[in-house]
Amino acid sequence: PFADDLAVLVEGDSRAEIEKVGKAVVKHIVERCSAIKLEVSESKTVGIFVKKPKVVGSKAVKINRKDCRKGGARNLKIELGGKSISFEQSVRYLGVHFDANLGISAHCKYLREKLVPLFSDLRKLAQCQWGLGHKALETIYKGVFVPTVCYASARWYKEGAHTDRILEDLHRQILIAITRCYRSTSYEAACVLAGTLPICIQLRVSVAKYHLRKGEDAEIGGVVIRRRPEGLKENYNRVLEVANEMWQARWEASEQGNATRELFFPDVVARVKSDWIRPDHFTSQVLTGHGYYNEKLHQLSLAKAAACICCGEPDNNLHFLLECPAFAEFRDELITPVSGGLEAPEATLMLVSSPEGFAALKEYSRVAFECKRQLENALTESDEGLSSESEE
């Protein structure tokens, strides 16, 4: 029990045996609570029916209650206060949701239903050129998302590809809201752009810290960290160091986010330390390569050609930033003084290696994208005018 929560496990070889023992247990609990002037809430009391896996050979097979034969789908009849206790497909205990197989799919679903609407609403308050800034969104992320997902993680999180995919999909939606990047941006690039650990690594950090606080040794990424009573802070630093090593290895091995990794952020630790990098709608497009570029839009069948409307060269983030002659004036004023006229990747790395460099990149991205949109609108109007004259 904890506070006013109580979990009771009733085991039996048959439905009748479970019901008999369950009724006796409920009666005993009600009597004990009454003796100390407490009441058991009928509306909040729920049950869950868990069946042992069927063993076929040496392999355990989970049984879905809906697929059970005669009598398998009937709920147990155990009463509290004259009413049958409701048996659900999932239950919540101490803030963690469990399903009928004692898995965490129900908890992942709960996290999605709780967090996605919140950050979707925040995204409405963080539009392209107005609203909440990156710093405010980052504060909400660290104060709401991370504690909510990592709550009791030592008890429910188990490493696994399926679990990680569910959690990463949730995390990706949140990161898109924070960084204002395009939805086509990969999860790996979104994590680096936001400067935050992938959620599965963040959960491993949370679990390791829990064991260290309990005075136990911790394991993360195959590395065992010995608990030292006088050095808890050093233990935590070591956990984070291993986590960053795991993240770096994952980033280097990823087949996604090449534009972000090769041009701007090859080192995840350096990105995290660069706290002056606060992506907005314009800089996110430059830093990820996903955005208002014909090459990317053409890949998504959203543009007729991949060429730049100004010069005919492939239109991507590197061309937009360092090559396109249409933005030469802005480039000479903002980018060249920082990059020293160097080529990529030296020039692009310099733009994110200092507050002054990122400020120049931010201003260039804003004015150049506005100029690009004006040029495209003018070209479209010109084409429409020529088409009208031809028809006449």
Coordinates of C-alpha atoms in Angstrom, one line a residue, residues 46-52 64-65 74-76 86-91 98-102:
V46 CA -11.2 -2.2 -10.2
G47 CA -9.7 -5.6 -11.0
I48 CA -7.8 -7.2 -13.8
F49 CA -7.8 -10.8 -14.8
V50 CA -4.3 -12.2 -15.5
K51 CA -3.9 -15.7 -16.9
K52 CA -0.6 -17.6 -16.7
N64 CA -5.9 -13.3 -25.0
R65 CA -9.0 -13.4 -22.8
R74 CA -16.7 -13.9 -18.3
N75 CA -15.5 -11.5 -15.7
L76 CA -15.0 -12.7 -12.1
S86 CA -15.4 -3.9 -12.5
F87 CA -12.7 -5.9 -14.2
E88 CA -10.9 -3.9 -16.9
Q89 CA -8.4 -4.6 -19.7
S90 CA -5.8 -2.4 -17.8
V91 CA -5.5 -0.9 -14.3
F98 CA -0.6 -2.4 -16.5
D99 CA -2.5 -4.5 -19.0
A100 CA -3.8 -8.1 -18.7
N101 CA -0.4 -9.5 -19.5
L102 CA 1.3 -7.2 -17.0

